[in-house]
CSV table of C-alpha atoms in Angstrom, one decimal:
chain,number,residue,atom,x,y,z
A,1410,MET,CA,13.5,-0.9,-18.5
A,1411,THR,CA,13.3,2.0,-20.9
A,1412,GLY,CA,13.3,5.6,-19.7
A,1413,ALA,CA,9.7,6.0,-20.6
A,1414,ALA,CA,8.7,3.1,-18.3
A,1415,VAL,CA,10.5,4.6,-15.3
A,1416,PRO,CA,8.0,6.4,-13.0
A,1417,ARG,CA,8.6,10.1,-12.8
A,1418,THR,CA,7.6,12.0,-9.7
A,1419,ARG,CA,4.8,14.6,-9.9
A,1420,TRP,CA,3.3,17.1,-7.4
A,1421,ILE,CA,0.6,19.7,-7.5
A,1422,ALA,CA,0.2,22.5,-5.0
A,1423,ARG,CA,-3.4,23.1,-4.0
A,1424,PRO,CA,-4.5,26.0,-1.7
A,1425,ASP,CA,-4.8,23.6,1.3
A,1426,ALA,CA,-2.7,20.6,0.3
A,1427,VAL,CA,0.1,19.2,-1.9
A,1428,LEU,CA,-0.9,16.3,-4.1
A,1429,ARG,CA,1.9,13.8,-4.8
A,1430,GLY,CA,2.0,11.4,-7.6
A,1431,GLU,CA,3.8,10.0,-10.6
A,1432,GLU,CA,3.6,9.5,-14.3
A,1433,VAL,CA,4.9,6.6,-16.4
A,1434,GLY,CA,5.0,5.8,-20.1
A,1435,ALA,CA,4.6,7.9,-23.3
A,1436,GLY,CA,1.6,8.3,-25.5
A,1437,PRO,CA,-2.1,9.1,-25.0
A,1438,THR,CA,-2.8,9.6,-21.4
A,1439,TYR,CA,-4.9,7.8,-18.7
A,1440,VAL,CA,-5.5,9.7,-15.5
A,1441,LEU,CA,-6.0,7.0,-12.7
A,1442,LEU,CA,-7.9,7.9,-9.6
A,1443,HIS,CA,-7.8,5.4,-6.7
A,1444,ALA,CA,-10.6,4.5,-4.3
A,1445,GLY,CA,-11.0,5.8,-0.8
A,1446,GLY,CA,-8.6,4.3,1.7
A,1447,GLU,CA,-6.2,3.3,-1.1
A,1448,ARG,CA,-3.3,5.1,-2.7
A,1449,ARG,CA,-1.8,5.5,-6.2
A,1450,HIS,CA,0.4,2.4,-6.0
A,1451,VAL,CA,-2.7,0.2,-6.4
A,1452,TRP,CA,-2.6,1.2,-10.1
A,1453,ALA,CA,1.0,0.0,-10.7
A,1454,PRO,CA,0.1,-3.3,-12.4
A,1455,VAL,CA,-2.7,-1.6,-14.4
A,1456,SER,CA,-0.2,1.1,-15.5
A,1457,GLU,CA,2.3,-1.5,-16.5
A,1458,ALA,CA,-0.1,-3.1,-18.9
A,1459,LEU,CA,-1.3,0.3,-20.3
A,1460,VAL,CA,2.3,1.4,-20.8
A,1461,ASP,CA,3.2,-1.8,-22.6
A,1462,ALA,CA,0.2,-1.1,-24.9
A,1463,GLY,CA,1.6,2.3,-25.8
A,1464,PHE,CA,-0.1,4.6,-23.3
A,1465,ARG,CA,1.0,7.1,-20.6
A,1466,CYS,CA,-0.4,6.9,-17.1
A,1467,VAL,CA,-0.7,9.6,-14.4
A,1468,ALA,CA,-1.7,8.7,-10.8
A,1469,PHE,CA,-1.8,10.9,-7.7
A,1470,ASP,CA,-2.6,10.1,-4.1
A,1471,GLN,CA,-5.9,11.8,-3.3
A,1472,ARG,CA,-5.9,14.3,-0.5
A,1473,GLY,CA,-5.6,12.7,2.9
A,1474,HIS,CA,-4.2,9.5,1.3
A,1475,GLY,CA,-0.7,8.2,0.8
A,1476,ASP,CA,1.9,10.9,0.3
A,1477,SER,CA,-0.7,13.7,-0.3
A,1478,ASP,CA,-1.7,15.9,2.6
A,1479,GLY,CA,-4.9,17.8,3.2
A,1480,ASP,CA,-8.2,16.5,4.5
A,1481,ALA,CA,-10.7,14.3,2.5
A,1482,ARG,CA,-13.9,15.6,4.0
A,1483,THR,CA,-15.9,17.0,1.1
A,1484,LEU,CA,-16.6,15.8,-2.5
A,1485,ALA,CA,-16.0,19.4,-3.7
A,1486,ALA,CA,-12.4,19.4,-2.4
A,1487,CYS,CA,-11.7,16.0,-4.1
A,1488,ALA,CA,-13.3,17.2,-7.3
A,1489,GLU,CA,-11.3,20.4,-7.4
A,1490,ASP,CA,-8.1,18.3,-7.0
A,1491,VAL,CA,-9.2,16.1,-9.9
A,1492,ALA,CA,-9.8,19.2,-12.0
A,1493,ALA,CA,-6.3,20.5,-11.2
A,1494,VAL,CA,-4.8,17.1,-12.2
A,1495,VAL,CA,-6.7,17.0,-15.5
A,1496,CYS,CA,-5.9,20.6,-16.3
A,1497,GLY,CA,-2.2,19.8,-15.9
A,1498,GLU,CA,-2.4,17.1,-18.6
A,1499,PRO,CA,-2.6,17.2,-22.4
A,1500,SER,CA,-6.1,17.6,-23.7
A,1501,GLY,CA,-7.8,14.3,-24.7
A,1502,CYS,CA,-6.9,12.3,-21.6
A,1503,VAL,CA,-9.2,9.4,-20.4
A,1504,VAL,CA,-10.1,9.6,-16.7
A,1505,VAL,CA,-10.4,6.3,-14.9
A,1506,GLY,CA,-11.9,6.6,-11.4
A,1507,ALA,CA,-12.4,3.8,-8.9
A,1508,SER,CA,-15.1,4.3,-6.2
A,1509,LEU,CA,-14.3,7.7,-4.6
A,1510,GLY,CA,-12.1,8.5,-7.6
A,1511,GLY,CA,-14.9,8.0,-10.0
A,1512,LEU,CA,-17.3,10.1,-8.0
A,1513,ALA,CA,-14.7,12.9,-7.7
A,1514,ALA,CA,-14.2,12.7,-11.5
A,1515,VAL,CA,-17.9,13.1,-12.2
A,1516,ALA,CA,-18.1,16.1,-9.9
A,1517,ALA,CA,-15.1,17.6,-11.6
A,1518,LEU,CA,-16.8,17.3,-14.9
A,1519,THR,CA,-19.3,20.0,-13.9
A,1520,ASP,CA,-16.7,22.4,-15.0
A,1521,PRO,CA,-16.9,22.9,-18.9
A,1522,ALA,CA,-13.1,23.6,-18.9
A,1523,VAL,CA,-12.4,20.2,-17.4
A,1524,ARG,CA,-14.9,18.5,-19.7
A,1525,ALA,CA,-13.3,20.0,-22.7
A,1526,ARG,CA,-9.9,18.3,-21.8
A,1527,VAL,CA,-11.4,14.8,-21.2
A,1528,ALA,CA,-11.9,12.3,-24.0
A,1529,GLY,CA,-13.9,9.9,-21.9
A,1530,LEU,CA,-14.7,8.6,-18.4
A,1531,VAL,CA,-14.2,5.1,-16.9
A,1532,LEU,CA,-16.1,4.3,-13.7
A,1533,VAL,CA,-14.6,1.4,-11.8
A,1534,ASP,CA,-17.3,-0.3,-9.7
A,1535,VAL,CA,-19.1,2.9,-8.8
A,1536,VAL,CA,-22.1,4.7,-10.2
A,1537,PRO,CA,-23.1,8.4,-9.6
A,1538,CYS,CA,-26.8,7.4,-8.9
A,1539,LEU,CA,-26.0,6.1,-5.4
A,1540,ASP,CA,-28.7,4.7,-3.1
A,1541,ALA,CA,-27.9,6.0,0.4
A,1542,PRO,CA,-29.2,3.0,2.5
A,1543,ARG,CA,-27.4,0.5,0.3
A,1544,VAL,CA,-24.2,2.5,0.3
A,1545,ARG,CA,-24.2,2.7,4.1
A,1546,ALA,CA,-25.1,-1.1,4.3
A,1547,PHE,CA,-22.2,-1.9,1.9
A,1548,LEU,CA,-19.7,0.1,4.0
A,1549,ALA,CA,-21.0,-1.4,7.3
A,1550,ALA,CA,-20.7,-5.0,5.9
A,1551,GLY,CA,-17.1,-4.3,5.0
A,1552,GLY,CA,-16.3,-2.8,8.4
A,1553,LEU,CA,-15.8,0.7,6.7
A,1554,ALA,CA,-18.8,2.5,8.2
A,1555,GLY,CA,-16.5,4.8,10.3
A,1556,ALA,CA,-13.9,5.4,7.6
A,1557,TYR,CA,-14.2,8.8,6.0
A,1558,ALA,CA,-17.8,9.1,7.5
A,1559,GLU,CA,-17.9,12.8,6.9
A,1560,LEU,CA,-16.9,12.5,3.3
A,1561,VAL,CA,-19.4,9.7,2.7
A,1562,GLU,CA,-22.3,11.7,4.0
A,1563,ASP,CA,-21.2,14.7,2.0
A,1564,ILE,CA,-21.1,12.6,-1.2
A,1565,LEU,CA,-24.6,11.2,-0.5
A,1566,ALA,CA,-25.9,14.7,0.0
A,1567,HIS,CA,-24.6,15.5,-3.5
A,1568,VAL,CA,-26.1,12.6,-5.4
A,1569,PRO,CA,-28.7,14.8,-7.1
A,1570,VAL,CA,-25.9,16.9,-8.6
A,1571,LEU,CA,-23.9,13.8,-9.6
A,1572,ARG,CA,-27.0,12.4,-11.3
A,1573,GLN,CA,-27.6,15.7,-13.2
A,1574,VAL,CA,-23.9,15.9,-14.3
A,1575,THR,CA,-24.1,12.3,-15.6
A,1576,ALA,CA,-27.3,12.9,-17.5
A,1577,GLU,CA,-25.7,15.9,-19.2
A,1578,LEU,CA,-22.3,14.3,-20.1
A,1579,ASP,CA,-21.5,14.3,-23.8
A,1580,LEU,CA,-18.5,12.1,-23.2
A,1581,PRO,CA,-18.2,8.4,-23.8
A,1582,VAL,CA,-18.6,6.5,-20.5
A,1583,LEU,CA,-17.5,3.0,-19.5
A,1584,LEU,CA,-18.6,1.3,-16.3
A,1585,VAL,CA,-16.4,-1.7,-15.3
A,1586,HIS,CA,-18.1,-3.6,-12.4
A,1587,GLY,CA,-17.1,-6.6,-10.4
A,1588,GLY,CA,-18.9,-9.8,-9.6
A,1589,THR,CA,-19.5,-11.1,-6.1
A,1590,GLY,CA,-18.6,-8.4,-3.6
A,1591,SER,CA,-19.2,-5.6,-6.1
A,1592,SER,CA,-20.9,-2.4,-4.9
A,1593,VAL,CA,-22.8,-2.2,-8.2
A,1594,GLY,CA,-26.0,-4.1,-8.6
A,1595,ALA,CA,-28.3,-4.6,-11.6
A,1596,GLU,CA,-30.6,-1.8,-10.4
A,1597,ASP,CA,-27.6,0.6,-10.4
A,1598,ILE,CA,-26.6,-0.4,-13.9
A,1599,ASP,CA,-30.2,0.1,-15.1
A,1600,GLU,CA,-30.3,3.6,-13.5
A,1601,LEU,CA,-27.0,4.6,-15.0
A,1602,LEU,CA,-28.1,3.5,-18.4
A,1603,ARG,CA,-31.3,5.6,-18.0
A,1604,LEU,CA,-29.2,8.6,-17.1
A,1605,ALA,CA,-26.5,8.1,-19.7
A,1606,PRO,CA,-27.8,5.6,-22.4
A,1607,HIS,CA,-24.5,5.8,-24.3
A,1608,THR,CA,-22.6,4.1,-21.4
A,1609,THR,CA,-20.8,0.8,-22.1
A,1610,VAL,CA,-21.1,-1.7,-19.2
A,1611,LEU,CA,-18.5,-4.5,-18.9
A,1612,PRO,CA,-17.9,-6.9,-16.0
A,1613,VAL,CA,-14.8,-8.3,-14.4
A,1614,ARG,CA,-16.5,-11.2,-12.8
A,1615,ASP,CA,-13.6,-12.6,-10.7
A,1616,ALA,CA,-13.3,-9.3,-8.8
A,1617,GLY,CA,-15.3,-7.5,-6.0
A,1618,HIS,CA,-15.3,-3.8,-5.4
A,1619,LEU,CA,-11.6,-3.1,-5.6
A,1620,ILE,CA,-10.9,-4.4,-9.1
A,1621,ALA,CA,-7.6,-2.6,-9.6
A,1622,ARG,CA,-6.3,-4.5,-6.6
A,1623,GLU,CA,-8.0,-7.8,-7.2
A,1624,GLN,CA,-7.8,-8.2,-11.0
A,1625,PRO,CA,-5.5,-5.6,-12.5
A,1626,ALA,CA,-4.6,-7.4,-15.7
A,1627,ALA,CA,-8.3,-8.0,-16.5
A,1628,LEU,CA,-9.1,-4.4,-15.7
A,1629,ALA,CA,-6.3,-3.1,-18.0
A,1630,ARG,CA,-7.4,-5.4,-20.8
A,1631,THR,CA,-11.0,-4.2,-20.4
A,1632,VAL,CA,-10.1,-0.5,-20.4
A,1633,ILE,CA,-7.8,-0.8,-23.4
A,1634,ALA,CA,-10.3,-2.7,-25.5
A,1635,ALA,CA,-13.1,-0.3,-24.7
A,1636,THR,CA,-11.4,3.1,-24.6
A,1637,ALA,CA,-8.2,3.0,-26.8
A,1638,ALA,CA,-10.1,4.6,-29.6
A,1639,TRP,CA,-11.4,7.5,-27.4
A,1640,HIS,CA,-8.0,9.2,-27.4
A,1641,GLY,CA,-7.9,12.1,-29.8
A,1642,ALA,CA,-11.5,11.5,-30.8
A,1643,ARG,CA,-12.8,14.9,-29.5
């Protein structure tokens, strides 16, 4: 194993939390943001493929998850953490956010200083144009209705803001969605394309909602094929 492929510990002090993570590889950077209820290690096989392809990956546990402390109760707090991570990276990184990570990334992009440092956004089985009844039904069906309930309701209250930010994005956007078990339906894709017509939509059909966990190799291939040219394009 080369030195570049050995994970290196990272931490960021926030006003009310310490975020802990790691980086691996060398080259253009992907910032990987995990889903709610997961932790950064879910990205390990994805990172391995990205590093093998010549990229660098940075992944932090989100607040209230894994080795990071703090409370994950509001979208704003999660978004401010994402902004802190992005602003600690070289300009021109690509942000990859799964579920909660994707929504926090969209919210972070309300800040022009953050947007200026990002080459593109990858949403992994999540859209910013959430339909509240279907979100609640999806979580209930998965036995997750009580997990992060306060955060879920706060996110749903901010859907108009998320929609507006998405409509105003001047960044390339990729939506990678799963097949059976995905949280993203055809109506969600249609609405996202209405808000951001420049979005590329690609499926990983043998995965459900947690694509990084279920089909990491396919996710990595999809991300590389669609976004490798984004680095340094701005």
